[in-house]
mmCIF file with all atom_site columns, C-alpha atoms in Angstrom:
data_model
loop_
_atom_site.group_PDB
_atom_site.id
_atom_site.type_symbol
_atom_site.label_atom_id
_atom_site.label_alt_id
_atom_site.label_comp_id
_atom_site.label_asym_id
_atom_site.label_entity_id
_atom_site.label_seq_id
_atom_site.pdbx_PDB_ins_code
_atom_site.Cartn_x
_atom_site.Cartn_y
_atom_site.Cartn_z
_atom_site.occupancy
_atom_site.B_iso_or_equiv
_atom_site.pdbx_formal_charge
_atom_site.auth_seq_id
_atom_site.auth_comp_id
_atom_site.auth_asym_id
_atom_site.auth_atom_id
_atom_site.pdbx_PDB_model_num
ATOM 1   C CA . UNK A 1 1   ? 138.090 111.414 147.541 1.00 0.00 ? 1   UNK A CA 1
ATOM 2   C CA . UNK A 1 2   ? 134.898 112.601 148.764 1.00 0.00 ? 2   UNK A CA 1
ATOM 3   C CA . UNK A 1 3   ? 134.475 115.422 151.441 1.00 0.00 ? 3   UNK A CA 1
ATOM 4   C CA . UNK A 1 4   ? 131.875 116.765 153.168 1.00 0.00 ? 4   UNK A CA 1
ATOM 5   C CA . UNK A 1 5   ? 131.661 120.689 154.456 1.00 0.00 ? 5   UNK A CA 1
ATOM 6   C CA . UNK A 1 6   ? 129.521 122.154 156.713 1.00 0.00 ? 6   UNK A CA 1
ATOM 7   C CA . UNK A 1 7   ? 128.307 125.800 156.824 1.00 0.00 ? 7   UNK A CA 1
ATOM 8   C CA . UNK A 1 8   ? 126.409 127.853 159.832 1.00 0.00 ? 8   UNK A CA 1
ATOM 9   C CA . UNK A 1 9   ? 126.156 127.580 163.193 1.00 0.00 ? 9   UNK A CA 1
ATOM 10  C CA . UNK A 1 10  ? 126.898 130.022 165.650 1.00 0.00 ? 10  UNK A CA 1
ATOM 11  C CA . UNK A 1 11  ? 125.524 131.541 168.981 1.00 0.00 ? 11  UNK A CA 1
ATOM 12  C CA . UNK A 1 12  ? 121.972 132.464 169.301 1.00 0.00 ? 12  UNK A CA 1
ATOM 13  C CA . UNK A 1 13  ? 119.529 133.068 171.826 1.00 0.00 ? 13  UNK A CA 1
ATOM 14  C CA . UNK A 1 14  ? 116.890 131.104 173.315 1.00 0.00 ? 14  UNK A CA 1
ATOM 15  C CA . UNK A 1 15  ? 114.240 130.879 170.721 1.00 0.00 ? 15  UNK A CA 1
ATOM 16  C CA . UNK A 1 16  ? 116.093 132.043 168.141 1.00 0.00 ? 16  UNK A CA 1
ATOM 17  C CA . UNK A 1 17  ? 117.207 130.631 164.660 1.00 0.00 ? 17  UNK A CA 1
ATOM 18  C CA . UNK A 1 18  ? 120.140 128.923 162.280 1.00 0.00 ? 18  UNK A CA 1
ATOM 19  C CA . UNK A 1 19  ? 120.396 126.934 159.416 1.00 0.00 ? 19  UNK A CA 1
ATOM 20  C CA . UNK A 1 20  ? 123.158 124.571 158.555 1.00 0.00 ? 20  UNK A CA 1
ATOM 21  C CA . UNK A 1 21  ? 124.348 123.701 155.327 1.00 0.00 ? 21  UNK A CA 1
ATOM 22  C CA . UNK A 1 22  ? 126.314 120.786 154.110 1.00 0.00 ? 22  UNK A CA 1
ATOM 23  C CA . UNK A 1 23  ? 127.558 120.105 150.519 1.00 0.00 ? 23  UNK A CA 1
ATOM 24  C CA . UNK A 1 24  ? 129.685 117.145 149.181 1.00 0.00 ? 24  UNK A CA 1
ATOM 25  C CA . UNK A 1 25  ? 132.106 117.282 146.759 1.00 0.00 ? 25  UNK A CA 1
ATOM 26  C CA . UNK A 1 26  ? 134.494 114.702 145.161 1.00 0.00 ? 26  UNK A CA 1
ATOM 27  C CA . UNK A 1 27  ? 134.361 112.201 142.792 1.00 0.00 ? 27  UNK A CA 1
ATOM 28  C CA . UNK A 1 28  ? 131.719 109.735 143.013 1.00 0.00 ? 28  UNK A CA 1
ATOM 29  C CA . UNK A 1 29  ? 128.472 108.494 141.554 1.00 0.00 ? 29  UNK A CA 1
ATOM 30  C CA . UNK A 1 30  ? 125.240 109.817 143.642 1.00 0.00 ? 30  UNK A CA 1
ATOM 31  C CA . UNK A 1 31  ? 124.641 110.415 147.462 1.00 0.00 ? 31  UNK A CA 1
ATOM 32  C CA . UNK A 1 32  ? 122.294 108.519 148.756 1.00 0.00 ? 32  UNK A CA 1
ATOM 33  C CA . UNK A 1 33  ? 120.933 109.361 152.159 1.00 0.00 ? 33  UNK A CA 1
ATOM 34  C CA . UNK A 1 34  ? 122.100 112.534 154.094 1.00 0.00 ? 34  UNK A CA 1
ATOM 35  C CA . UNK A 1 35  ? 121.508 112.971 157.891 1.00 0.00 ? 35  UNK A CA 1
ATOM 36  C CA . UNK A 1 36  ? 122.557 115.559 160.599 1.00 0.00 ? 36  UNK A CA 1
ATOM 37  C CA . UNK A 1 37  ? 124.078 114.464 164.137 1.00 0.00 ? 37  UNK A CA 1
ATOM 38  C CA . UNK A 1 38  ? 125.102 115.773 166.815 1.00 0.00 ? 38  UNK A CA 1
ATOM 39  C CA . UNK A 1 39  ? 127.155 115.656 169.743 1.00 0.00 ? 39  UNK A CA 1
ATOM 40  C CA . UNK A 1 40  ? 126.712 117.185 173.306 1.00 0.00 ? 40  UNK A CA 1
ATOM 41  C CA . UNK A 1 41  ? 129.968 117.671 175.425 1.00 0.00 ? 41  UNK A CA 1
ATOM 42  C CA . UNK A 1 42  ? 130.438 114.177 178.049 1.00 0.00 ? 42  UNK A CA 1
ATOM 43  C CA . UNK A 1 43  ? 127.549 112.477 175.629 1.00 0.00 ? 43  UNK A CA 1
ATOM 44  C CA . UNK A 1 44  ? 127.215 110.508 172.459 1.00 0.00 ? 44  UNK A CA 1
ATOM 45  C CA . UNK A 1 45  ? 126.401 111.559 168.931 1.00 0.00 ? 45  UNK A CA 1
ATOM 46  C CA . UNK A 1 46  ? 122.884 111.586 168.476 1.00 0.00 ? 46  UNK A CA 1
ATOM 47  C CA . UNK A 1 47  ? 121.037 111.377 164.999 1.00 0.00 ? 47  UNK A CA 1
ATOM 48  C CA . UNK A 1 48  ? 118.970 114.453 164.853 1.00 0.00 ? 48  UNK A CA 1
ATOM 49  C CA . UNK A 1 49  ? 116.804 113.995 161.077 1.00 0.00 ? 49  UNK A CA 1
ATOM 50  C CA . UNK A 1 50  ? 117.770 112.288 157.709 1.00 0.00 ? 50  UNK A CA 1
ATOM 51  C CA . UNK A 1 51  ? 116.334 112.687 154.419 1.00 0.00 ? 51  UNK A CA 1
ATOM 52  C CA . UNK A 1 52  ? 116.523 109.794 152.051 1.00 0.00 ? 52  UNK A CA 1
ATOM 53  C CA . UNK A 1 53  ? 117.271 110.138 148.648 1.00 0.00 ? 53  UNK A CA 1
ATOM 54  C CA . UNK A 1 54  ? 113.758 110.392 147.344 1.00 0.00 ? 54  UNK A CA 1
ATOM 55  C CA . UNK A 1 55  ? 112.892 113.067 149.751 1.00 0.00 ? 55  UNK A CA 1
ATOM 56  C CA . UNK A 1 56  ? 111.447 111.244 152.533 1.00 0.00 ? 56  UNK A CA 1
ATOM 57  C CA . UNK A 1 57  ? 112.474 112.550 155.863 1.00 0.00 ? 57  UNK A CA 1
ATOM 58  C CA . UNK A 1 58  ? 112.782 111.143 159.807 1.00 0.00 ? 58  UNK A CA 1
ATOM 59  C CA . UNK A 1 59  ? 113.314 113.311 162.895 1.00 0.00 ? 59  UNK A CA 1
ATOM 60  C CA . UNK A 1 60  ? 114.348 112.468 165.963 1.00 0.00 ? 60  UNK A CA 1
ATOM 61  C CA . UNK A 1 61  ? 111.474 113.306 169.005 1.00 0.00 ? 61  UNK A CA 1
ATOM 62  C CA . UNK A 1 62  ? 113.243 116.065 170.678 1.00 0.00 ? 62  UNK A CA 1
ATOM 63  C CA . UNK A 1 63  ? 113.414 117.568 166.744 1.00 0.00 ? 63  UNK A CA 1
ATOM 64  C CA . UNK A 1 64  ? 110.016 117.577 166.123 1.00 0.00 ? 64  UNK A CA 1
ATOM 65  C CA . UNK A 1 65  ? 108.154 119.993 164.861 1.00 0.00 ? 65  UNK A CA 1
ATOM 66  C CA . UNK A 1 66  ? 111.030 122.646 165.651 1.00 0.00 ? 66  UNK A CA 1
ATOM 67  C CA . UNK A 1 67  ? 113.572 121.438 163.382 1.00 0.00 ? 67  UNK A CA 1
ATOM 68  C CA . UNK A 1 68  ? 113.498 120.874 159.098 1.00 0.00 ? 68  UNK A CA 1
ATOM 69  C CA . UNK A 1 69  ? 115.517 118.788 157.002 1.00 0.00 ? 69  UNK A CA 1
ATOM 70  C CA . UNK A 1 70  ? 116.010 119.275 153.628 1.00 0.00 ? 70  UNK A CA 1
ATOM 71  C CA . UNK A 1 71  ? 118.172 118.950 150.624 1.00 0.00 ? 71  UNK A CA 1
ATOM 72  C CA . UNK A 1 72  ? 119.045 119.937 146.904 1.00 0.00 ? 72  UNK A CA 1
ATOM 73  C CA . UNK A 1 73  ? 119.940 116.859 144.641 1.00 0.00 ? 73  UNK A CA 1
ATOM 74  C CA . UNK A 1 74  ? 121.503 118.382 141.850 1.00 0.00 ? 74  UNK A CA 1
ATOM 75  C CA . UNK A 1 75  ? 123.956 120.367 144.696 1.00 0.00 ? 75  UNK A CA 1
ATOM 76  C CA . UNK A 1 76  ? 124.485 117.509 147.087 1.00 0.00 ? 76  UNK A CA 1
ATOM 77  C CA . UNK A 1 77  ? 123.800 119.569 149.535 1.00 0.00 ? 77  UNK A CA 1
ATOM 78  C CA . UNK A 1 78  ? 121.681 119.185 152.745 1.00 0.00 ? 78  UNK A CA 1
ATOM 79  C CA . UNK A 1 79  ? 120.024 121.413 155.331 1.00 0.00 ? 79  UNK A CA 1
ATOM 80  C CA . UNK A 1 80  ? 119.001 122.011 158.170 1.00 0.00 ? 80  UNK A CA 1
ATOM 81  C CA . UNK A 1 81  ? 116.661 124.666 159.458 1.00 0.00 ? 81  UNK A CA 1
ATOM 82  C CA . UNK A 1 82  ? 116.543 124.984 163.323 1.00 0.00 ? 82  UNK A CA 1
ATOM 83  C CA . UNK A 1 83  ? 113.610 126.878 165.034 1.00 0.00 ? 83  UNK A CA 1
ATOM 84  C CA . UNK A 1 84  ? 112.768 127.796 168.241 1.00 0.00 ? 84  UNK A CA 1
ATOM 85  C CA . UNK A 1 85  ? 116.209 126.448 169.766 1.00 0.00 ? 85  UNK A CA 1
ATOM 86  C CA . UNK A 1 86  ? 116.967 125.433 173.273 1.00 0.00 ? 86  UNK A CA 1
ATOM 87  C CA . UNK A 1 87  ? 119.691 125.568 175.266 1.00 0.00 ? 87  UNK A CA 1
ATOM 88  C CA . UNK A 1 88  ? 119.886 122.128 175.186 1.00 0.00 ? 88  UNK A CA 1
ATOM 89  C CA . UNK A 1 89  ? 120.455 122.190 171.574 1.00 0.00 ? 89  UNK A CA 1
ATOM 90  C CA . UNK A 1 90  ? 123.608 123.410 171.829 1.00 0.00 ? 90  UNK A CA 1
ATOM 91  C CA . UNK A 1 91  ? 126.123 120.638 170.416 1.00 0.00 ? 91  UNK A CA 1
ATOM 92  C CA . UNK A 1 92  ? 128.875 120.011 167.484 1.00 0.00 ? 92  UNK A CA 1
ATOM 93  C CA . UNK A 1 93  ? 126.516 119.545 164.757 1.00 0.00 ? 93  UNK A CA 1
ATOM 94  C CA . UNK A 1 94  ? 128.064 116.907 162.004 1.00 0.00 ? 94  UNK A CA 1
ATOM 95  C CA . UNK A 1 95  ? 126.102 115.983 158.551 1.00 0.00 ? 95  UNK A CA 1
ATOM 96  C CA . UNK A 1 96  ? 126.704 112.375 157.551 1.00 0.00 ? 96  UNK A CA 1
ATOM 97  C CA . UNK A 1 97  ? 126.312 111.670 153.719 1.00 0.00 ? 97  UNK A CA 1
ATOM 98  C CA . UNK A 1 98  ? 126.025 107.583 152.420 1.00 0.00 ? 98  UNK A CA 1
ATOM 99  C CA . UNK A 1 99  ? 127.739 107.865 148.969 1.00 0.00 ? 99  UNK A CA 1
ATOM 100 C CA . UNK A 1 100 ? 127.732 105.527 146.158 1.00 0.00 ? 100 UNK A CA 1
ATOM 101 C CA . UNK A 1 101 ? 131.671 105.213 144.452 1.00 0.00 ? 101 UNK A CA 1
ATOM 102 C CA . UNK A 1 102 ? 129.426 103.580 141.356 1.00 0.00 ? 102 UNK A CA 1
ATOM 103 C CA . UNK A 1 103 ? 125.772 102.407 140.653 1.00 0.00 ? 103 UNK A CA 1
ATOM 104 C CA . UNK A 1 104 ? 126.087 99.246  142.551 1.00 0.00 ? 104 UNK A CA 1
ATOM 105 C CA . UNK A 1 105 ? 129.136 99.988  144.508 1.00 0.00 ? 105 UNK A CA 1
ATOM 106 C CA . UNK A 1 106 ? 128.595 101.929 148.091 1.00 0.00 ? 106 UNK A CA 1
ATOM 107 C CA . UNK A 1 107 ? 131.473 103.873 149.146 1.00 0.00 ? 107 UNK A CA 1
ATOM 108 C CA . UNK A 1 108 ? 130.586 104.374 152.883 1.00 0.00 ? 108 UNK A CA 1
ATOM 109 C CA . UNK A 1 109 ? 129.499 106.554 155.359 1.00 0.00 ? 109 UNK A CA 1
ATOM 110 C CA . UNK A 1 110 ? 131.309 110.212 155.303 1.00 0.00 ? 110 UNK A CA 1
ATOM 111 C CA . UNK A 1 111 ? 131.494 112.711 157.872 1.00 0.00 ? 111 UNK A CA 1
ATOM 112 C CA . UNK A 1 112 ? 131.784 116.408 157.864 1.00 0.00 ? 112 UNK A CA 1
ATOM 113 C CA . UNK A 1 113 ? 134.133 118.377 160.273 1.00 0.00 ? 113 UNK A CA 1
ATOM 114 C CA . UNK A 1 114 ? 131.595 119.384 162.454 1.00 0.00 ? 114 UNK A CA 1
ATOM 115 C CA . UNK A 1 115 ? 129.864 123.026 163.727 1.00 0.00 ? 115 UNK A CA 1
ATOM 116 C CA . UNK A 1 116 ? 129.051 124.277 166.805 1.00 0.00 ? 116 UNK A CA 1
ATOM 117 C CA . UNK A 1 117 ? 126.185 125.317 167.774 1.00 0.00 ? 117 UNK A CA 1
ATOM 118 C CA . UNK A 1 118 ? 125.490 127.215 170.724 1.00 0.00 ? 118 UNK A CA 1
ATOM 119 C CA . UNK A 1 119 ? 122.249 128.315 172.535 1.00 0.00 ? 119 UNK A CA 1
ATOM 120 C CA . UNK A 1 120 ? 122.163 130.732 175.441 1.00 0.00 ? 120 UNK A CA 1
ATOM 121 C CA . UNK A 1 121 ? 119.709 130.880 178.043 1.00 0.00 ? 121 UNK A CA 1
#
């Protein structure tokens, strides 16, 4: 059983500041990638950034430069740093976690509940 919980989120201003946090517990072997999405109301989930498993990171455009992924190996935890946010940030932010049941044995894809994040104008 693995699961995945999310931390932060809240209301902030335009401009303002909030860092997510996302930690997976359970029983299995290593997690390989970790990723944040997100989800606007009457759109689909969106990837936002992922960081692989040796540290390497991707963002998507509208992330750039604004928002930071990052994560702590030895907690299984991942984070995520948002700057200068925009109302049109505001979403259900999920993290998404690819864990390995053994060395050569994937378990899947695993979701957290999700955390809203709102931005006012």
């Amino acid at each position: 059983q693995v699961q995945l919980v999310e931390t932060g989120g809240g209301l902030v201003q335009s401009g303002g500041s909030l860092g997510l946090s996302c930690a997976a517990s359970g029983t299995f072997f290593k997690v390989n990638g970790m990723a944040w999405y997100r989800q606007a109301p009457e759109k689909q989930r969106e990837l936002v950034a992922i960081i692989f498993s040796g540290g390497d990171a991707n963002y998507a455009d509208f992330v750039k430069g604004r928002f930071t992924i990052s994560r702590d190996s030895a907690k299984n935890t991942v984070y995520l740093q948002m700057n200068s946010l925009e109302p049109e940030d505001t979403a259900v932010y999920y993290c998404n976690a690819a864990i390995m049941r053994r060395s050569w044995e994937s378990a899947g894809d695993y979701w957290g509940q999700g955390t809203q994040v709102t931005v006012s104008s």
